[in-house]
Amino acid sequence: MEKDIEEYRQPWESTEHWDLRKEFLLAHQGKFSENRLLCLAQAFANVEILGCSYPQAVMTQLNALAEEVLSLRTLQEKRKKNCEILFVKGEDDKNKRKNPVNDLGTYTKYANKRPNLPFQNQHYNSSPQNYQNYHPNNRMNAAAFFNR
């Protein structure tokens, strides 16, 4: 490679992305033309870091070249560890629960109470008297309605 290896780093690359790509570049320096090596290194980092996929021929070549990148196994183990899901056992004692459980088995603020709705058991009338903050002496226009 003609330039210093650090000059190939892109300003948007994270440290993890760059370290993986840099190791790939150094491991395969001299095996390909500079342009091809840069393309393969970018594709390799995209596959491993971002989960991208490429045509089968490229993926086969990247898999073969990945064997010489030593930090790849560390990265994969780190990712596997970060993806583990930890489960915490919930409380089984009903006395320790903050709110009672309603018929559906879910916690709600008003577990077994019906909420008191203002229009409950009334025929819905779309007249302006049913809107909140309506005063019969005021003329209600569209702007006033939407600004309430």
Coordinates of N, CA and C in Angstrom, one line a residue:
M1 N 0.8 -1.2 0.0 CA 0.0 0.0 0.0 C 0.9 1.2 0.0
E2 N 0.5 2.2 -0.8 CA 1.3 3.4 -1.0 C 1.3 4.3 0.2
K3 N 0.1 4.5 0.8 CA 0.0 5.5 1.8 C 0.2 4.9 3.2
D4 N 0.3 5.8 4.2 CA 0.3 5.3 5.6 C -1.1 4.7 5.9
I5 N -1.1 3.6 6.6 CA -2.4 2.9 6.8 C -3.4 3.8 7.5
E6 N -3.0 4.7 8.3 CA -4.0 5.6 9.0 C -4.7 6.5 8.1
E7 N -4.2 6.8 6.9 CA -4.8 7.7 6.0 C -6.0 7.0 5.3
Y8 N -6.2 5.7 5.4 CA -7.3 5.1 4.8 C -8.6 5.1 5.7
R9 N -8.4 5.6 6.9 CA -9.5 5.7 7.9 C -10.5 6.7 7.4
Q10 N -11.8 6.4 7.4 CA -12.8 7.4 7.0 C -13.3 8.1 8.2
P11 N -13.6 9.4 8.1 CA -14.0 10.2 9.3 C -15.3 9.6 10.0
W12 N -16.1 8.9 9.3 CA -17.4 8.4 9.9 C -17.2 7.0 10.6
E13 N -16.1 6.4 10.4 CA -15.9 5.1 11.0 C -15.7 5.1 12.5
S14 N -16.4 4.2 13.1 CA -16.1 4.0 14.6 C -14.8 3.4 14.8
T15 N -14.3 3.4 16.0 CA -13.0 2.8 16.3 C -13.1 1.3 16.1
E16 N -14.2 0.7 16.5 CA -14.3 -0.8 16.3 C -14.3 -1.1 14.8
H17 N -15.0 -0.4 14.0 CA -15.1 -0.6 12.6 C -13.7 -0.4 12.0
W18 N -13.0 0.7 12.4 CA -11.7 0.9 11.8 C -10.7 -0.1 12.2
D19 N -10.7 -0.5 13.5 CA -9.7 -1.5 13.9 C -9.8 -2.8 13.2
L20 N -11.1 -3.2 12.9 CA -11.3 -4.5 12.2 C -10.8 -4.3 10.7
R21 N -11.2 -3.2 10.1 CA -10.8 -3.0 8.7 C -9.3 -2.8 8.6
K22 N -8.7 -2.2 9.6 CA -7.2 -2.0 9.6 C -6.5 -3.3 9.7
E23 N -7.0 -4.2 10.6 CA -6.3 -5.5 10.7 C -6.5 -6.3 9.4
F24 N -7.6 -6.2 8.8 CA -7.8 -6.9 7.5 C -6.9 -6.4 6.4
L25 N -6.7 -5.1 6.4 CA -5.8 -4.5 5.4 C -4.4 -4.9 5.6
L26 N -3.9 -4.9 6.9 CA -2.6 -5.3 7.2 C -2.3 -6.8 7.0
A27 N -3.4 -7.6 7.2 CA -3.2 -9.1 7.1 C -3.1 -9.5 5.6
H28 N -3.7 -8.7 4.7 CA -3.8 -9.1 3.3 C -3.1 -8.1 2.4
Q29 N -2.2 -7.3 3.0 CA -1.4 -6.4 2.2 C -0.5 -7.1 1.2
G30 N -0.5 -6.7 0.0 CA 0.3 -7.3 -1.1 C -0.4 -8.5 -1.8
K31 N -1.5 -9.0 -1.3 CA -2.2 -10.1 -2.0 C -3.1 -9.6 -3.1
F32 N -3.5 -8.4 -3.0 CA -4.5 -7.8 -4.0 C -4.0 -6.4 -4.4
S33 N -4.6 -5.9 -5.5 CA -4.3 -4.5 -5.8 C -4.9 -3.6 -4.7
E34 N -4.4 -2.4 -4.6 CA -4.8 -1.5 -3.5 C -6.3 -1.3 -3.5
N35 N -6.8 -1.0 -4.7 CA -8.3 -0.8 -4.9 C -9.1 -2.0 -4.4
R36 N -8.7 -3.2 -4.9 CA -9.4 -4.4 -4.6 C -9.4 -4.7 -3.1
L37 N -8.2 -4.5 -2.5 CA -8.0 -4.7 -1.0 C -8.9 -3.8 -0.2
L38 N -8.9 -2.5 -0.6 CA -9.8 -1.5 0.1 C -11.2 -1.9 0.0
C39 N -11.7 -2.3 -1.2 CA -13.1 -2.8 -1.3 C -13.4 -4.0 -0.5
L40 N -12.5 -5.0 -0.5 CA -12.7 -6.2 0.3 C -12.7 -5.9 1.8
A41 N -11.8 -5.0 2.2 CA -11.7 -4.6 3.6 C -13.0 -3.9 4.1
Q42 N -13.5 -3.0 3.2 CA -14.8 -2.3 3.6 C -15.9 -3.3 3.6
A43 N -16.0 -4.2 2.7 CA -17.1 -5.2 2.6 C -17.0 -6.1 3.9
F44 N -15.7 -6.5 4.2 CA -15.5 -7.4 5.4 C -16.0 -6.7 6.7
A45 N -15.6 -5.4 6.9 CA -16.1 -4.7 8.0 C -17.6 -4.5 8.0
N46 N -18.2 -4.3 6.9 CA -19.6 -4.1 6.8 C -20.4 -5.4 7.1
V47 N -19.8 -6.5 6.7 CA -20.5 -7.8 7.0 C -20.4 -8.1 8.5
E48 N -19.2 -7.9 9.1 CA -19.0 -8.2 10.5 C -19.6 -7.2 11.5
I49 N -19.5 -5.9 11.2 CA -20.0 -4.9 12.1 C -21.5 -4.6 11.9
L50 N -21.9 -4.4 10.6 CA -23.2 -3.9 10.3 C -24.2 -5.0 9.9
G51 N -23.6 -6.2 9.6 CA -24.5 -7.3 9.2 C -24.9 -7.3 7.8
C52 N -24.2 -6.6 6.9 CA -24.5 -6.6 5.5 C -24.2 -7.9 4.8
S53 N -24.8 -8.1 3.6 CA -24.5 -9.3 2.9 C -24.2 -8.9 1.4
Y54 N -23.4 -9.7 0.8 CA -23.0 -9.4 -0.6 C -23.2 -10.6 -1.5
P55 N -23.0 -10.6 -2.8 CA -23.1 -11.8 -3.6 C -22.3 -12.9 -3.1
Q56 N -22.8 -14.1 -3.4 CA -22.2 -15.4 -2.8 C -20.7 -15.4 -3.1
A57 N -20.2 -15.0 -4.2 CA -18.8 -15.1 -4.6 C -18.0 -14.2 -3.6
V58 N -18.5 -13.0 -3.3 CA -17.8 -12.1 -2.4 C -17.8 -12.7 -1.0
M59 N -18.9 -13.2 -0.6 CA -19.1 -13.7 0.8 C -18.1 -14.9 1.0
T60 N -18.0 -15.8 0.0 CA -17.1 -16.9 0.1 C -15.6 -16.4 0.2
Q61 N -15.3 -15.4 -0.6 CA -13.9 -14.9 -0.5 C -13.7 -14.2 0.8
L62 N -14.6 -13.5 1.3 CA -14.5 -12.8 2.6 C -14.4 -13.8 3.8
N63 N -15.1 -14.9 3.7 CA -15.0 -16.0 4.7 C -13.6 -16.6 4.7
A64 N -13.1 -16.8 3.5 CA -11.7 -17.4 3.5 C -10.7 -16.4 4.0
L65 N -10.8 -15.1 3.7 CA -9.9 -14.1 4.1 C -10.0 -13.8 5.6
A66 N -11.2 -14.0 6.2 CA -11.5 -13.7 7.6 C -10.6 -14.6 8.5
E67 N -10.2 -15.7 8.1 CA -9.4 -16.6 8.9 C -8.1 -16.0 9.4
E68 N -7.6 -15.1 8.7 CA -6.3 -14.4 9.1 C -6.5 -13.2 9.9
V69 N -7.8 -12.8 10.2 CA -8.0 -11.7 11.1 C -8.3 -12.2 12.5
L70 N -7.3 -11.9 13.3 CA -7.3 -12.5 14.7 C -8.3 -11.9 15.6
S71 N -8.6 -10.6 15.5 CA -9.5 -10.0 16.4 C -11.0 -10.3 16.1
L72 N -11.2 -11.0 15.0 CA -12.6 -11.3 14.6 C -13.3 -12.1 15.7
R73 N -12.6 -13.1 16.2 CA -13.2 -14.0 17.1 C -13.5 -13.3 18.4
T74 N -12.6 -12.4 18.8 CA -12.9 -11.6 20.0 C -14.1 -10.7 19.8
L75 N -14.3 -10.1 18.6 CA -15.4 -9.3 18.3 C -16.7 -10.1 18.3
Q76 N -16.7 -11.3 17.8 CA -17.9 -12.2 17.7 C -18.3 -12.6 19.1
E77 N -17.3 -12.9 20.0 CA -17.6 -13.3 21.4 C -18.2 -12.2 22.1
K78 N -17.7 -11.0 21.9 CA -18.2 -9.8 22.6 C -19.6 -9.5 22.1
R79 N -19.9 -9.7 20.9 CA -21.3 -9.5 20.4 C -22.2 -10.5 20.9
K80 N -21.7 -11.8 21.0 CA -22.6 -12.9 21.5 C -22.9 -12.6 23.0
K81 N -21.9 -12.1 23.8 CA -22.2 -11.8 25.2 C -23.1 -10.6 25.3
N82 N -23.0 -9.6 24.4 CA -23.9 -8.5 24.5 C -25.3 -8.8 24.1
C83 N -25.5 -9.9 23.4 CA -26.9 -10.2 22.9 C -27.6 -11.2 23.9
E84 N -27.0 -11.6 24.9 CA -27.6 -12.5 25.9 C -28.7 -11.7 26.6
I85 N -29.8 -12.4 26.8 CA -31.0 -11.8 27.5 C -31.0 -12.3 28.9
L86 N -31.1 -11.4 29.8 CA -31.2 -11.8 31.2 C -32.6 -11.7 31.7
F87 N -33.1 -12.8 32.3 CA -34.5 -12.8 32.8 C -34.5 -12.7 34.3
V88 N -35.4 -11.9 34.8 CA -35.5 -11.7 36.2 C -36.8 -12.3 36.7
K89 N -36.8 -13.1 37.7 CA -38.1 -13.8 38.1 C -38.9 -12.7 38.8
G90 N -40.2 -12.7 38.5 CA -41.2 -11.8 39.0 C -41.6 -12.2 40.4
E91 N -42.4 -11.4 41.1 CA -42.9 -11.7 42.4 C -44.1 -12.7 42.3
D92 N -44.1 -13.7 43.1 CA -45.1 -14.7 43.1 C -46.1 -14.4 44.2
D93 N -45.7 -13.6 45.2 CA -46.6 -13.3 46.4 C -47.5 -12.2 46.1
K94 N -48.8 -12.5 46.1 CA -49.8 -11.4 45.8 C -49.8 -10.3 46.8
N95 N -49.4 -10.6 48.0 CA -49.4 -9.5 49.0 C -48.3 -8.5 48.7
K96 N -47.3 -8.8 48.0 CA -46.2 -7.9 47.7 C -46.5 -7.0 46.5
R97 N -47.5 -7.3 45.8 CA -47.9 -6.5 44.6 C -48.4 -5.1 45.0
K98 N -48.0 -4.1 44.3 CA -48.4 -2.8 44.6 C -49.9 -2.6 44.2
N99 N -50.3 -3.0 43.1 CA -51.7 -2.9 42.6 C -52.3 -4.2 42.4
P100 N -53.6 -4.3 42.7 CA -54.3 -5.6 42.5 C -54.3 -5.9 41.0
V101 N -54.6 -7.2 40.7 CA -54.6 -7.6 39.3 C -56.1 -7.6 38.9
N102 N -56.4 -7.1 37.7 CA -57.8 -7.1 37.3 C -58.1 -8.4 36.6
D103 N -59.3 -8.5 36.1 CA -59.8 -9.8 35.5 C -58.9 -10.3 34.4
L104 N -58.2 -9.4 33.7 CA -57.4 -9.8 32.6 C -56.0 -10.2 33.0
G105 N -55.7 -10.0 34.3 CA -54.4 -10.4 34.8 C -53.3 -9.4 34.6
T106 N -53.7 -8.1 34.3 CA -52.8 -7.0 34.1 C -52.9 -6.0 35.2
Y107 N -51.8 -5.3 35.5 CA -51.8 -4.3 36.5 C -52.4 -3.0 35.9
T108 N -53.3 -2.4 36.5 CA -53.9 -1.1 36.1 C -54.1 -0.2 37.3
K109 N -54.2 1.1 37.1 CA -54.4 2.0 38.2 C -55.8 1.7 38.8
Y110 N -56.8 1.5 38.0 CA -58.1 1.2 38.5 C -58.4 -0.2 38.2
A111 N -57.9 -1.1 39.0 CA -57.9 -2.5 38.7 C -59.3 -3.1 38.4
N112 N -60.2 -2.9 39.3 CA -61.5 -3.5 39.2 C -62.6 -2.4 39.1
K113 N -62.2 -1.2 39.0 CA -63.2 -0.1 38.9 C -63.4 0.3 37.5
R114 N -64.6 0.6 37.2 CA -64.9 1.2 35.8 C -64.6 2.7 35.9
P115 N -63.9 3.2 34.9 CA -63.7 4.6 34.9 C -65.0 5.4 34.8
N116 N -65.0 6.6 35.4 CA -66.2 7.4 35.3 C -66.0 8.3 34.1
L117 N -66.7 8.0 33.0 CA -66.5 8.8 31.8 C -67.6 9.8 31.8
P118 N -67.3 11.0 31.2 CA -68.3 12.1 31.2 C -69.5 11.8 30.4
F119 N -69.4 11.0 29.3 CA -70.5 10.7 28.4 C -71.1 9.3 28.6
Q120 N -70.8 8.7 29.7 CA -71.2 7.4 30.0 C -72.7 7.3 30.0
N121 N -73.3 6.3 29.3 CA -74.7 6.0 29.3 C -75.5 7.2 28.7
Q122 N -74.9 8.0 27.9 CA -75.6 9.1 27.3 C -75.4 8.9 25.8
H123 N -76.4 9.4 25.1 CA -76.3 9.4 23.6 C -75.3 10.4 23.2
Y124 N -74.4 10.1 22.4 CA -73.4 11.0 21.9 C -74.0 12.1 21.0
N125 N -73.8 13.3 21.4 CA -74.3 14.4 20.6 C -73.2 15.2 20.2
S126 N -73.0 15.5 19.0 CA -71.8 16.3 18.5 C -72.0 17.8 18.6
S127 N -73.0 18.2 19.4 CA -73.2 19.6 19.5 C -72.1 20.2 20.4
P128 N -71.8 21.5 20.2 CA -70.7 22.1 20.9 C -70.7 22.1 22.4
Q129 N -72.0 21.9 23.0 CA -72.1 21.8 24.4 C -71.3 20.6 25.0
N130 N -71.1 19.6 24.3 CA -70.4 18.5 24.8 C -68.9 18.6 24.8
Y131 N -68.3 19.7 24.2 CA -66.9 19.9 24.2 C -66.5 20.5 25.5
Q132 N -65.3 20.1 25.9 CA -64.7 20.7 27.1 C -64.4 22.2 26.9
N133 N -64.5 23.0 27.9 CA -64.2 24.5 27.8 C -65.1 25.2 26.8
Y134 N -66.3 24.7 26.6 CA -67.2 25.5 25.7 C -68.0 26.4 26.5
H135 N -68.1 27.6 26.1 CA -69.0 28.6 26.8 C -70.0 29.0 25.8
P136 N -71.3 29.0 26.1 CA -72.3 29.3 25.1 C -72.3 30.7 24.6
N137 N -71.7 31.7 25.3 CA -71.6 33.1 24.9 C -70.5 33.3 23.9
N138 N -69.5 32.4 23.8 CA -68.4 32.5 22.9 C -68.8 31.9 21.6
R139 N -68.3 32.5 20.5 CA -68.5 31.9 19.2 C -67.3 30.9 19.0
M140 N -67.6 29.7 18.7 CA -66.6 28.7 18.5 C -66.2 28.6 17.0
N141 N -65.0 28.9 16.7 CA -64.5 28.8 15.3 C -63.5 27.6 15.3
A142 N -63.1 27.2 14.1 CA -62.2 26.1 14.0 C -60.9 26.3 14.7
A143 N -60.3 27.5 14.6 CA -59.0 27.8 15.2 C -59.1 27.7 16.8
A144 N -60.2 28.2 17.3 CA -60.4 28.1 18.8 C -60.5 26.6 19.2
F145 N -61.2 25.9 18.4 CA -61.4 24.4 18.7 C -60.1 23.7 18.8
F146 N -59.2 23.9 17.8 CA -58.0 23.2 17.7 C -56.9 23.8 18.7
N147 N -57.1 25.0 19.2 CA -56.1 25.5 20.1 C -56.4 25.2 21.6
R148 N -57.5 24.5 21.8 CA -57.8 24.3 23.2 C -56.9 23.2 23.9

